[in-house]
PDB file of C-alpha atoms and ligand atoms in Angstrom:
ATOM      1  CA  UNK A  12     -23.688   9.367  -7.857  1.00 81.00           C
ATOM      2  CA  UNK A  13     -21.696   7.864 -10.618  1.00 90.00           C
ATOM      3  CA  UNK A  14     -22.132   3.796 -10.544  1.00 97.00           C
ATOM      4  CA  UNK A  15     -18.958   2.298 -10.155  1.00 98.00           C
ATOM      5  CA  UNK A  16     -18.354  -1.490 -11.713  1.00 98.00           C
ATOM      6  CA  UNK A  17     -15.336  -3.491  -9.842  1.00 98.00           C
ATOM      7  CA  UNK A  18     -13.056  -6.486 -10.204  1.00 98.00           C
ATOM      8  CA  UNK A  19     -11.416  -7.337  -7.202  1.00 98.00           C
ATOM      9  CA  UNK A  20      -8.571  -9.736  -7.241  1.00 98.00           C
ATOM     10  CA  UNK A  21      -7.344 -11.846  -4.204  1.00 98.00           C
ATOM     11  CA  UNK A  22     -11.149 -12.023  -2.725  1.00 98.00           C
ATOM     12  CA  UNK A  23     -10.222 -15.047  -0.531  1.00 97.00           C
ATOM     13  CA  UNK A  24      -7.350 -12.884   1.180  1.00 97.00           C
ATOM     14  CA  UNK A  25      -7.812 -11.036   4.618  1.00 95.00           C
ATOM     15  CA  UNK A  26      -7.636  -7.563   2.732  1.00 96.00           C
ATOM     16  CA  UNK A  27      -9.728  -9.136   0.040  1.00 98.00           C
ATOM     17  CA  UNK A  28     -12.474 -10.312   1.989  1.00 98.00           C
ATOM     18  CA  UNK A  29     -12.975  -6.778   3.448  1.00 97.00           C
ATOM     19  CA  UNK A  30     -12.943  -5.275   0.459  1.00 98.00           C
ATOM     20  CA  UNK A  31     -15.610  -7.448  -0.598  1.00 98.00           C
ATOM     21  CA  UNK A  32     -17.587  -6.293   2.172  1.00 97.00           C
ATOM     22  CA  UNK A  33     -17.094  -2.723   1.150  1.00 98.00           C
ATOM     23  CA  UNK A  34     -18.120  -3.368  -2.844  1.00 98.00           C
ATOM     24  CA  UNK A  35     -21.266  -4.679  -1.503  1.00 98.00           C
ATOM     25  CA  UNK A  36     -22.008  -2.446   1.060  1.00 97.00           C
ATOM     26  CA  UNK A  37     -21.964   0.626  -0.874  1.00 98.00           C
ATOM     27  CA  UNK A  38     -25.034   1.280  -2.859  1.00 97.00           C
ATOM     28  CA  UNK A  39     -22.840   3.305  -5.881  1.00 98.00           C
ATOM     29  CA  UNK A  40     -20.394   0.268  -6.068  1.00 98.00           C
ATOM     30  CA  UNK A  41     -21.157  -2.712  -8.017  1.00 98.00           C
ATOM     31  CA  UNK A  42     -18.906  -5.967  -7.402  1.00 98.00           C
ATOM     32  CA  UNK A  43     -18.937  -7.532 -10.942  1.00 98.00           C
ATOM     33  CA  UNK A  44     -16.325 -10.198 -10.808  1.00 98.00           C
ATOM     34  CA  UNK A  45     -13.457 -11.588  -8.754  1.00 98.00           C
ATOM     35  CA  UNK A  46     -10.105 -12.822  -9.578  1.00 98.00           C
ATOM     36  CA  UNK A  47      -9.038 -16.071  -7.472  1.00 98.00           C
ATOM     37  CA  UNK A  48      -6.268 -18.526  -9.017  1.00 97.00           C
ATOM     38  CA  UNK A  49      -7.607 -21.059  -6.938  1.00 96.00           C
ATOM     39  CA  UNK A  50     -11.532 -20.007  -7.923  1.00 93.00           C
ATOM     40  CA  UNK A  51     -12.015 -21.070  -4.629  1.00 90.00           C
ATOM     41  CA  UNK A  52     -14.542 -18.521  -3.604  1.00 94.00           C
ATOM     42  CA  UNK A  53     -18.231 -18.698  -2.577  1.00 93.00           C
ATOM     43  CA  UNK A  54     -19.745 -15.649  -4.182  1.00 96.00           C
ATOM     44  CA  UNK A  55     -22.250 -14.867  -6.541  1.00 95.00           C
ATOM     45  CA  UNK A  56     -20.583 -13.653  -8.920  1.00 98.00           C
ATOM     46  CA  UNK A  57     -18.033 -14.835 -11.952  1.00 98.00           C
ATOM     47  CA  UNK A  58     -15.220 -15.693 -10.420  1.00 98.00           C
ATOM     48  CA  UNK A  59     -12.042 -16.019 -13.108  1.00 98.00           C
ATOM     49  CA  UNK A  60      -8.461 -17.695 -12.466  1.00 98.00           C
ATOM     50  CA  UNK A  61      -6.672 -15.266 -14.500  1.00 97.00           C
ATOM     51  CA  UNK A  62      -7.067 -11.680 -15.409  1.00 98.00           C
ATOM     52  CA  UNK A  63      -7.079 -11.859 -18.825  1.00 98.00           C
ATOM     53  CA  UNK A  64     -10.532 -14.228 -19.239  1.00 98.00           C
ATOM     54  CA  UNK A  65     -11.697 -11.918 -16.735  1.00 98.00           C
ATOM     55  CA  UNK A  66     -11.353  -8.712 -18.661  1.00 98.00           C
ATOM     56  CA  UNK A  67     -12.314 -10.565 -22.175  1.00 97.00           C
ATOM     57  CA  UNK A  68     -15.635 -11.339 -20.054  1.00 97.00           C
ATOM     58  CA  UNK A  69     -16.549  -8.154 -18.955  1.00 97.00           C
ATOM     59  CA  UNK A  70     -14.454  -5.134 -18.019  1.00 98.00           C
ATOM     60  CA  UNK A  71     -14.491  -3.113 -14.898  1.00 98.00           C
ATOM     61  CA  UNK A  72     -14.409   0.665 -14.750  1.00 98.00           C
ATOM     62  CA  UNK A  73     -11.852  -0.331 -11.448  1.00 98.00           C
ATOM     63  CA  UNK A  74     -10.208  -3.093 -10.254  1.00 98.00           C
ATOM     64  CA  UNK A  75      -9.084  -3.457  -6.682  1.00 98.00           C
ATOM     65  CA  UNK A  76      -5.674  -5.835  -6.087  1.00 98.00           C
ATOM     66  CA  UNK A  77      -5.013  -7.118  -2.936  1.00 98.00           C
ATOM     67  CA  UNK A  78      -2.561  -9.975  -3.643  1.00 98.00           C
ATOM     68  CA  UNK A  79       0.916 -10.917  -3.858  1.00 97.00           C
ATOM     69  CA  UNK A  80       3.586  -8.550  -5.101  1.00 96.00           C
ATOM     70  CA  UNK A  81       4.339 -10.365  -8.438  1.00 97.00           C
ATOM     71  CA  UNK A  82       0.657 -11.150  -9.320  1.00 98.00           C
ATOM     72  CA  UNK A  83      -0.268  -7.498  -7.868  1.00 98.00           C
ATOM     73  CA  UNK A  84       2.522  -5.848 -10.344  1.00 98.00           C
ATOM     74  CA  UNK A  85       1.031  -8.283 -13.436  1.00 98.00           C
ATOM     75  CA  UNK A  86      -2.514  -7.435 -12.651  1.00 98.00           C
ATOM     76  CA  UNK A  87      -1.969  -3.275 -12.658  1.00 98.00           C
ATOM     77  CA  UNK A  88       0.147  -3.658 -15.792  1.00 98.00           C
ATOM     78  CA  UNK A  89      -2.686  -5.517 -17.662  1.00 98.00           C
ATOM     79  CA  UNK A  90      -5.335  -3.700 -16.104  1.00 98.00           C
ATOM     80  CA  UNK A  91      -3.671  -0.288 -17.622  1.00 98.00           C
ATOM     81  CA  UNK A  92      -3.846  -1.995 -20.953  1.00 98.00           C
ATOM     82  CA  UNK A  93      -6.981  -2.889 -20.900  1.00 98.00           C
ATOM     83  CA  UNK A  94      -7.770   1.009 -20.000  1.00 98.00           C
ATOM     84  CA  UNK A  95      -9.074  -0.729 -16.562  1.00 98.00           C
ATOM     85  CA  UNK A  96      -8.097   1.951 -13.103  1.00 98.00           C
ATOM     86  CA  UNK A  97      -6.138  -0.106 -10.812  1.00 98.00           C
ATOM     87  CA  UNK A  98      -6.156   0.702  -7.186  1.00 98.00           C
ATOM     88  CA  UNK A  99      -3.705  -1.221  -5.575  1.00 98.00           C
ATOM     89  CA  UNK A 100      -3.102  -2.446  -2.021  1.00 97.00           C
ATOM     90  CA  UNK A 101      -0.738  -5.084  -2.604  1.00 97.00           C
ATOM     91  CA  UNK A 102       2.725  -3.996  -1.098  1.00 92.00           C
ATOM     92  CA  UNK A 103       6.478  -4.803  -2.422  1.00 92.00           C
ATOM     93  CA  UNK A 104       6.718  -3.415  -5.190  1.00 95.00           C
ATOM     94  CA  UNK A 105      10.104  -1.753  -6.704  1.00 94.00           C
ATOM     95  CA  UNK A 106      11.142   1.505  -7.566  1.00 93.00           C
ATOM     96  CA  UNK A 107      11.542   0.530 -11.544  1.00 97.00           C
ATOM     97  CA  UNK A 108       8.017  -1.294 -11.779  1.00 98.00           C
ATOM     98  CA  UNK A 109       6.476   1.863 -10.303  1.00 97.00           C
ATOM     99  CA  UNK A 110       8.131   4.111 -12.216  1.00 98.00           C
ATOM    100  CA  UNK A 111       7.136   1.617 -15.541  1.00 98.00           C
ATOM    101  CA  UNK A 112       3.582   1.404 -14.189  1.00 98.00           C
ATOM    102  CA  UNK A 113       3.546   5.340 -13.845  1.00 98.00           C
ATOM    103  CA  UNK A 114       4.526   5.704 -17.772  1.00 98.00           C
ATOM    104  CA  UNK A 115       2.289   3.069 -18.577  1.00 98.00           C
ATOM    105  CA  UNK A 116      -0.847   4.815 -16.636  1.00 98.00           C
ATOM    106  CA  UNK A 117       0.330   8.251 -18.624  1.00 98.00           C
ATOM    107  CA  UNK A 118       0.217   6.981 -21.915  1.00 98.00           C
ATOM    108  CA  UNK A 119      -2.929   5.077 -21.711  1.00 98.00           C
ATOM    109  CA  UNK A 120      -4.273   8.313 -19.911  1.00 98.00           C
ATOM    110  CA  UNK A 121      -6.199   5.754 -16.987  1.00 98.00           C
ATOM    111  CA  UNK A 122      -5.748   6.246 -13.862  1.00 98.00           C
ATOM    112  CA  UNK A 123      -4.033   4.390 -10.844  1.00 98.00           C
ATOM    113  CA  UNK A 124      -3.601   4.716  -7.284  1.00 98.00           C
ATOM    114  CA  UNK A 125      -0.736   2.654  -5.008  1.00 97.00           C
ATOM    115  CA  UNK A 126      -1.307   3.212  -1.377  1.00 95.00           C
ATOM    116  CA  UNK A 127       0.892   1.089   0.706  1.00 89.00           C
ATOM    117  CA  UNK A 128      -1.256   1.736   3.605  1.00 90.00           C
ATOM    118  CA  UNK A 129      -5.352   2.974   3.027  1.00 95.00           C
ATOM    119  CA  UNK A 130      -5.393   3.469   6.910  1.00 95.00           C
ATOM    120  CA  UNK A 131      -5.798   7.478   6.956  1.00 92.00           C
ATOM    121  CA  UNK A 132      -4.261   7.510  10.020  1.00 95.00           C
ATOM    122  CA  UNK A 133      -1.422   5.594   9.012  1.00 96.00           C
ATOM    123  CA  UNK A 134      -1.341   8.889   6.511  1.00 94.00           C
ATOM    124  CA  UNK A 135      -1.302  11.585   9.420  1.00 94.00           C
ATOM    125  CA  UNK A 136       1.704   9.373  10.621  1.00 97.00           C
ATOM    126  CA  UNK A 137       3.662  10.015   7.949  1.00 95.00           C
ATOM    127  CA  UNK A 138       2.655  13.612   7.634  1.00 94.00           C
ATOM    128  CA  UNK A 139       3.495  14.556  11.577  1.00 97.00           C
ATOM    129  CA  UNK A 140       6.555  12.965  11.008  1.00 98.00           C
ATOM    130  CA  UNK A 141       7.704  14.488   7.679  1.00 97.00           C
ATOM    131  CA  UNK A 142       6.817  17.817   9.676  1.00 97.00           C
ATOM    132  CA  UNK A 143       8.697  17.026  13.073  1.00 98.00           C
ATOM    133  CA  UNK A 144      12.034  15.840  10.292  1.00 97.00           C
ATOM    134  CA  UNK A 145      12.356  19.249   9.889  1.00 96.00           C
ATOM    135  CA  UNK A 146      13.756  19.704  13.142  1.00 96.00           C
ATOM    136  CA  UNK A 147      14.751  16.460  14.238  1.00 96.00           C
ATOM    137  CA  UNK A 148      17.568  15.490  11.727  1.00 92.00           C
ATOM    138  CA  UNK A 149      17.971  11.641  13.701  1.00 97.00           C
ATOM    139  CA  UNK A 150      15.296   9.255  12.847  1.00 98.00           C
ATOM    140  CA  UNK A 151      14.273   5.290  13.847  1.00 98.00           C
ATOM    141  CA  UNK A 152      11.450   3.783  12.039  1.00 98.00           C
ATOM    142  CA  UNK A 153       9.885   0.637  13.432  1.00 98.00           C
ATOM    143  CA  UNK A 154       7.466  -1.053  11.817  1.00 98.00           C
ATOM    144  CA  UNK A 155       5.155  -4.114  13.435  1.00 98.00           C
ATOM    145  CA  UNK A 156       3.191  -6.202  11.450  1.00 97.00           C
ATOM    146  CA  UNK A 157       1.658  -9.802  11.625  1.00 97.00           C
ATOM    147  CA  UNK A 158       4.060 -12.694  10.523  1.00 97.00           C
ATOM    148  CA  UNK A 159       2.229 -13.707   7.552  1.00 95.00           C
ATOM    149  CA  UNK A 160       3.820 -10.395   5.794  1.00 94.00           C
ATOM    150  CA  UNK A 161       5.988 -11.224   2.575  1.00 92.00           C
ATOM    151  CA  UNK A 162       8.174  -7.909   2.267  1.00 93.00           C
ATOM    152  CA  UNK A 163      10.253  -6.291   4.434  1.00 96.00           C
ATOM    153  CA  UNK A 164      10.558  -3.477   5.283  1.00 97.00           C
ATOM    154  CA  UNK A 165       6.878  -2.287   5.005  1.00 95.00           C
ATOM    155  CA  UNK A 166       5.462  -0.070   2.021  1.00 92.00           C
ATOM    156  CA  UNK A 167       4.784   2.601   4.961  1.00 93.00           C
ATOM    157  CA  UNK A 168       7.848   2.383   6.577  1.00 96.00           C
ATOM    158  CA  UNK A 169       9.558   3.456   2.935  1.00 95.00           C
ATOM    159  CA  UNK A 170       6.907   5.914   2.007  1.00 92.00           C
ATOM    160  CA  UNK A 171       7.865   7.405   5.424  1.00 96.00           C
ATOM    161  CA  UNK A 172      11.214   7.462   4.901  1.00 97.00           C
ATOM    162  CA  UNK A 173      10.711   8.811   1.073  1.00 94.00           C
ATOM    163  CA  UNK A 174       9.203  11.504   2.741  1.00 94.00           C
ATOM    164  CA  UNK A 175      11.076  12.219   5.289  1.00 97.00           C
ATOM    165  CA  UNK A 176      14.168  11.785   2.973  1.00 96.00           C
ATOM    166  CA  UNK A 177      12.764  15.350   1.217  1.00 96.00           C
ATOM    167  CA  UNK A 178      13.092  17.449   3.850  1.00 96.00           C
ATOM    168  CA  UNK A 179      15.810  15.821   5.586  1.00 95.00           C
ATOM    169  CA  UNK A 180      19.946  16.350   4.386  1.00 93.00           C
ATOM    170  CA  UNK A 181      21.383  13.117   3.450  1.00 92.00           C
ATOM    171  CA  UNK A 182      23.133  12.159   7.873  1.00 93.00           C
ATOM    172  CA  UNK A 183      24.903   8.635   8.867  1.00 92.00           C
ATOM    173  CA  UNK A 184      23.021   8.225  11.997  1.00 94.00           C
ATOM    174  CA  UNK A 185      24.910   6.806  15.565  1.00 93.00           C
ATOM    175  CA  UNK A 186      28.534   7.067  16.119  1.00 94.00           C
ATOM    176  CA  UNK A 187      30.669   7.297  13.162  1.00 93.00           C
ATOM    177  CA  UNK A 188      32.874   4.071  14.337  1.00 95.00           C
ATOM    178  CA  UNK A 189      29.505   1.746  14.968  1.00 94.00           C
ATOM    179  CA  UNK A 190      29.947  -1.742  14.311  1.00 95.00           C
ATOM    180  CA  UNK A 191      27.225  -4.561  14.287  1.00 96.00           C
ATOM    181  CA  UNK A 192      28.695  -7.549  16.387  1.00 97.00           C
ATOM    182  CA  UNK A 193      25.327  -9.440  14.983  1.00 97.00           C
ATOM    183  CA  UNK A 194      24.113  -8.747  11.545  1.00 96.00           C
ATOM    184  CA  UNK A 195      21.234  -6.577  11.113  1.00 96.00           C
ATOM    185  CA  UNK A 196      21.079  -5.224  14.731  1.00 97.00           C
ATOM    186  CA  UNK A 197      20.718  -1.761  13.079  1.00 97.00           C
ATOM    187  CA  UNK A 198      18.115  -2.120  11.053  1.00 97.00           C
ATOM    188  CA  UNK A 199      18.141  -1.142   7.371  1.00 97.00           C
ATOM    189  CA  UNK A 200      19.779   1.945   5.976  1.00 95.00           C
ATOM    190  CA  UNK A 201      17.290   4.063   3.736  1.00 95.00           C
ATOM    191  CA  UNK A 202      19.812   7.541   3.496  1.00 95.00           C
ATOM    192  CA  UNK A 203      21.017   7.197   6.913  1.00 95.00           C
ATOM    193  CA  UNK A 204      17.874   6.452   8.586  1.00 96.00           C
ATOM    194  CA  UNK A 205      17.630   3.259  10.279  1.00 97.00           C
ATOM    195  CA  UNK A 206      14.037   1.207   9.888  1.00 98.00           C
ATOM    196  CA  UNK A 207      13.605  -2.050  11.993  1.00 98.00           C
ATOM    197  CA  UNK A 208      11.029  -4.373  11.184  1.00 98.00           C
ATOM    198  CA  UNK A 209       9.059  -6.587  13.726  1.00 98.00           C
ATOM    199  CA  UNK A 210       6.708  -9.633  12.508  1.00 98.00           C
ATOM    200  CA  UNK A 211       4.927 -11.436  15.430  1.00 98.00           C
ATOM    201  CA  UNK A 212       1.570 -13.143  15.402  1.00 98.00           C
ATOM    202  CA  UNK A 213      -1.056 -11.098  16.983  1.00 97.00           C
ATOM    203  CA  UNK A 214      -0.109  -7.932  15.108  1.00 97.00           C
ATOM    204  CA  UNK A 215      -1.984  -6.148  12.334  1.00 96.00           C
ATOM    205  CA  UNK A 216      -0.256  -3.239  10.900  1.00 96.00           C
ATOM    206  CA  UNK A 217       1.661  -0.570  13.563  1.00 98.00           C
ATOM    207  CA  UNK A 218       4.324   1.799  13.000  1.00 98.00           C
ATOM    208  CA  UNK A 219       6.421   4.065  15.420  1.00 98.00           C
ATOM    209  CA  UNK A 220       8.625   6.923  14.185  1.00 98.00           C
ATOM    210  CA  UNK A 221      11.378   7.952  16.631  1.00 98.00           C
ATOM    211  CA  UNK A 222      13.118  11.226  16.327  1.00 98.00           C
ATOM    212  CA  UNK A 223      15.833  12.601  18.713  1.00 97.00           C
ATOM    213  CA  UNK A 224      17.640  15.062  19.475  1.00 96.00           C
ATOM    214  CA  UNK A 225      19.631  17.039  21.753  1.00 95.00           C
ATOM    215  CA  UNK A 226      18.116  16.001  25.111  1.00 97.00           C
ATOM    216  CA  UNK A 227      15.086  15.206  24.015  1.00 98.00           C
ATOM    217  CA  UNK A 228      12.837  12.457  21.461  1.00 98.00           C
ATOM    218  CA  UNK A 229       9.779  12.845  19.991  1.00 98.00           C
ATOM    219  CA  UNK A 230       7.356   9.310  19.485  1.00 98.00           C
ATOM    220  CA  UNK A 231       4.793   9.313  16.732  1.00 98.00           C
ATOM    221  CA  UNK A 232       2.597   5.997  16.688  1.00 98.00           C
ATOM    222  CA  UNK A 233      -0.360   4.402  14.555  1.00 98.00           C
ATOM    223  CA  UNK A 234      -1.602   1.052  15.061  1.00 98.00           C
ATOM    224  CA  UNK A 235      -4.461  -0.092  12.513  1.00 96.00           C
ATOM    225  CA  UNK A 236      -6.492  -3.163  15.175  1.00 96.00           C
ATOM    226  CA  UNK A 237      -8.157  -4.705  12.037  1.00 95.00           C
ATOM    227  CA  UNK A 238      -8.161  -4.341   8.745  1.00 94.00           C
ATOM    228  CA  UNK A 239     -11.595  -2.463   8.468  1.00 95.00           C
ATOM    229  CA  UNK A 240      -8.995   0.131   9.083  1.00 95.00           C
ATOM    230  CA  UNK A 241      -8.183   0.516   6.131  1.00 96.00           C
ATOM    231  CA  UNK A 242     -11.673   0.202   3.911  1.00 97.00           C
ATOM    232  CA  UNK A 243     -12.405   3.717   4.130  1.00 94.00           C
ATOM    233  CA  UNK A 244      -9.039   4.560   2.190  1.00 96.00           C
ATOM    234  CA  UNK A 245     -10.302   1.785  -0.375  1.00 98.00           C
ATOM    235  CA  UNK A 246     -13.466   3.587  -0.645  1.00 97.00           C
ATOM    236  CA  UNK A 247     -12.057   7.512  -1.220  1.00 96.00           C
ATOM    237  CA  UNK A 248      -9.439   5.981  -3.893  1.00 98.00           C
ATOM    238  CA  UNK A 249     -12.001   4.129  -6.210  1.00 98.00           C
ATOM    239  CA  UNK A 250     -14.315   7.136  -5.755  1.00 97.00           C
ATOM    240  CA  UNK A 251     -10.903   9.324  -7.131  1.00 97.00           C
ATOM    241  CA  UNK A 252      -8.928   7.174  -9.222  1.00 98.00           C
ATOM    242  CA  UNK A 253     -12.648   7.159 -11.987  1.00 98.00           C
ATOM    243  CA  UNK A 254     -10.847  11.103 -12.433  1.00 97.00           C
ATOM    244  CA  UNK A 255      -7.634  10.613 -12.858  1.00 98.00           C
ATOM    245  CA  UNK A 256      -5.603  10.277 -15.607  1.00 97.00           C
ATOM    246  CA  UNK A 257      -1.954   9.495 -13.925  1.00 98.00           C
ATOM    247  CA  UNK A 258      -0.618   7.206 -11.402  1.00 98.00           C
ATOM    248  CA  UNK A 259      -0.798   8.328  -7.914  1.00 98.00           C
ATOM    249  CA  UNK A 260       1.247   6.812  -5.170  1.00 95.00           C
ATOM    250  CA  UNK A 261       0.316   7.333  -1.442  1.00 92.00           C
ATOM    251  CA  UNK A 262      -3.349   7.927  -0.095  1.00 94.00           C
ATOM    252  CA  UNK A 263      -1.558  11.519   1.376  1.00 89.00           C
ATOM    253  CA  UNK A 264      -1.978  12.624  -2.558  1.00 92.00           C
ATOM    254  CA  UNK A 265      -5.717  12.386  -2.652  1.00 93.00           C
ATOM    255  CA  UNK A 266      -6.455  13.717   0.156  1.00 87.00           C
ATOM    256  CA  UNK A 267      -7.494  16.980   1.156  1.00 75.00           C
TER     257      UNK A 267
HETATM  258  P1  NAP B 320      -3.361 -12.560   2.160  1.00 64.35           P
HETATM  259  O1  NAP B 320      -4.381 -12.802   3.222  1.00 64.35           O
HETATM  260  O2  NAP B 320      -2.242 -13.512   1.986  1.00 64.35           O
HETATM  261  O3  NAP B 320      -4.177 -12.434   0.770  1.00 64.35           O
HETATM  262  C1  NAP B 320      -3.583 -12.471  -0.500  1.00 64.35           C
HETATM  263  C2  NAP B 320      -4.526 -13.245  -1.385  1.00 64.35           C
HETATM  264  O4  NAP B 320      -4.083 -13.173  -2.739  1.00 64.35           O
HETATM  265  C3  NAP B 320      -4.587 -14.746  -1.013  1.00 64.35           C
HETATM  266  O5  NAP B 320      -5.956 -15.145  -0.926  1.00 64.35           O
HETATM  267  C4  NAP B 320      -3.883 -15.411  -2.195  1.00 64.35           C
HETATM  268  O6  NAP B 320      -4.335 -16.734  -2.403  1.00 64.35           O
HETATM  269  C5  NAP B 320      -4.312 -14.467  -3.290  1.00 64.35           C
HETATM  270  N1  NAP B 320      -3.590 -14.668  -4.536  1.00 64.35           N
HETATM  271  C6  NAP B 320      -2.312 -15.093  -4.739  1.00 64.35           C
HETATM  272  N2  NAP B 320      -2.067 -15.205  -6.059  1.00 64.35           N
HETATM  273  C7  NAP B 320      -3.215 -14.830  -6.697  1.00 64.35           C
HETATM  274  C8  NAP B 320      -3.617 -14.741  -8.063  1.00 64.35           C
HETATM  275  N3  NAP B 320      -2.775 -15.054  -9.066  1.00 64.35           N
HETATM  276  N4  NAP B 320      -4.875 -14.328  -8.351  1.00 64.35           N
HETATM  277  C9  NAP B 320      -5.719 -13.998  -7.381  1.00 64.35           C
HETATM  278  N5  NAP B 320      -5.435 -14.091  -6.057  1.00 64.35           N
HETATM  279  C10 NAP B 320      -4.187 -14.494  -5.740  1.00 64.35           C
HETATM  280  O7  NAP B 320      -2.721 -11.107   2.323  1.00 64.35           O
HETATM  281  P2  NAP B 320      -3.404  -9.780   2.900  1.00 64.35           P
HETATM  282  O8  NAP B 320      -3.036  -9.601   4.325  1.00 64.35           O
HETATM  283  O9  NAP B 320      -4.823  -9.736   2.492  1.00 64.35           O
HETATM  284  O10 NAP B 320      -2.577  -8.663   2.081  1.00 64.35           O
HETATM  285  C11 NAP B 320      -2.637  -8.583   0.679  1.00 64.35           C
HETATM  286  C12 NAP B 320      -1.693  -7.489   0.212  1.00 64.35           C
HETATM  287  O11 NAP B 320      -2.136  -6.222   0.741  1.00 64.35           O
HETATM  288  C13 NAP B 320      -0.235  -7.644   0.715  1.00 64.35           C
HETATM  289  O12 NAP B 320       0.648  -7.187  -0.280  1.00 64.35           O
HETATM  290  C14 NAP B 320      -0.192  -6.739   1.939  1.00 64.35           C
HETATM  291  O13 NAP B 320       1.123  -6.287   2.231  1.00 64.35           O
HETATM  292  C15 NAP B 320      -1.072  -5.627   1.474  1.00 64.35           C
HETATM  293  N6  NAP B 320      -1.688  -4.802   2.525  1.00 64.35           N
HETATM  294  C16 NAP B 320      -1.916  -3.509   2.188  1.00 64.35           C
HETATM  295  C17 NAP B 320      -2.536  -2.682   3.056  1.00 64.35           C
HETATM  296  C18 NAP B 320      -2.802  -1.263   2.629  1.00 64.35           C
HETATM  297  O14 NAP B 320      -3.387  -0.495   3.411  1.00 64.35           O
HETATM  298  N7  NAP B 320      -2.406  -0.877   1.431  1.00 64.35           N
HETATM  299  C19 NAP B 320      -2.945  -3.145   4.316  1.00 64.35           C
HETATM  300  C20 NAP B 320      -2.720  -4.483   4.634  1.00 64.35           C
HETATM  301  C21 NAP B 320      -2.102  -5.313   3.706  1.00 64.35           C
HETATM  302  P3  NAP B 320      -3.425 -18.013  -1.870  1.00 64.35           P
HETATM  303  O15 NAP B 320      -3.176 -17.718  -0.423  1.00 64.35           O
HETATM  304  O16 NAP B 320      -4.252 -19.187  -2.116  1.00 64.35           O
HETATM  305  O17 NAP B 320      -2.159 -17.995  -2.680  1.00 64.35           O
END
């Protein structure tokens, strides 16, 4: 099997230090530096404040970014210059950096692949309930995670709705003269859908899509325990992003 050379940045981090794990515990992957802005890491390897040193060092066939959104969004962008194949964990991104990262991935023909959530059955999640949307037209989404989270709502919980939004017409949810006495109390609005999100300590990452209809509701619910969850997601999309050419967003696009 094809040797694989990786960068990870954000080693220190609870996603980071998993993915660390992974790098080293797979014989075809070779950890070959880190990115820390703190270099506050024990590792034995280079360990760089800034991406730029790091790539004039050595270059990576892949990096791995499992940071902040602003440092996540800088280090794809240069990483795609450099001809380096980002896969990103890192969550909060907008629309119009996605959509600037996708031209930027096409025209240096290098690969990319943004997965708000590597659990894959955080994936089936999404799928079930882009299939049940097709007959349930009234939707909830609420998402749980831990309180340390920075954005809100999740990455899943607006991939879900994204898909769900494509098979779903436009439909105000609840009664047509609803008023919130207390901001907020309905959640936020993605096309009429409502999505609520919890952050308590104790939680990892869990999300529960409600659909209803007449006289009966459907639940579909994933909860990732730890974040080993989602290492096997990490794995599949360095293995695929080394053949591809364009930015992929979701983990549901590289899989069979
Ligand atoms: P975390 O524990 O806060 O880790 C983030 C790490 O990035 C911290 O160690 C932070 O260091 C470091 N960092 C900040 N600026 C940096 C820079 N310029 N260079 C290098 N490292 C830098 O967060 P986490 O729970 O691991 O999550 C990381 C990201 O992954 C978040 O966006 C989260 O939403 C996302 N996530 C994705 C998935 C998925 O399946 N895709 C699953 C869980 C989480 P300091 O703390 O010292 O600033």
């Amino acid at each position: 099997m094809e040797q694989i050379n990786v960068t990870i940045a954000g080693p220190r981090g609870r996603m980071g230090k998993e993915a660390v794990q992974l790098v080293k515990d797979t014989e075809h992957f070779t950890l070959i530096s880190v990115i820390d802005h703190k270099k506050d890491v024990d590792l034995d390897v280079p360990v760089y404040a800034d991406i730029q040193t790091c790539f004039q060092d050595r270059v990576p066939h892949v990096l791995i970014d499992l940071t902040t959104p602003e440092v996540g969004y800088h280090h794809t962008k240069t990483a795609l210059e450099y001809g380096v194949r980002p896969v990103v964990g890192t969550t909060g991104f907008s629309q119009e950096e996605l959509q600037e990262l996708k031209v930027l991935s096409e025209s240096k023909s290098t690969g990319c692949i943004i997965a708000p959530n590597f659990a894959i059955g955080a994936v089936l999640m999404m799928k079930f309930s882009q299939m049940a949307a097709k007959y349930f037209d009234d939707v909830e989404i609420i998402e749980l995670h831990h309180d340390q989270k920075l954005d809100a709502p999740s990455g899943t919980a607006l991939k879900t709705a994204e898909m769900i939004r494509e098979v779903r017409e436009t439909k105000k949810q609840g009664h047509p003269n609803e008023k919130e006495t207390h901001s907020g109390a309905r959640g936020a609005d993605v096309d009429g859908m409502h999505i609520h999100s919890i952050r308590l300590p104790g939680l990892i990452a869990h999300q529960q899509v409600m659909l209803g209809a007449e006289g009966q509701t459907l639940t579909i619910r994933h909860d990732s325990f730890n974040r080993g969850s989602f290492m096997s997601g990490v794995k599949v999309s360095v293995e695929t992003v080394m053949k591809l050419d364009t930015l992929v967003y979701g983990l549901e696009n590289i899989l069979d």
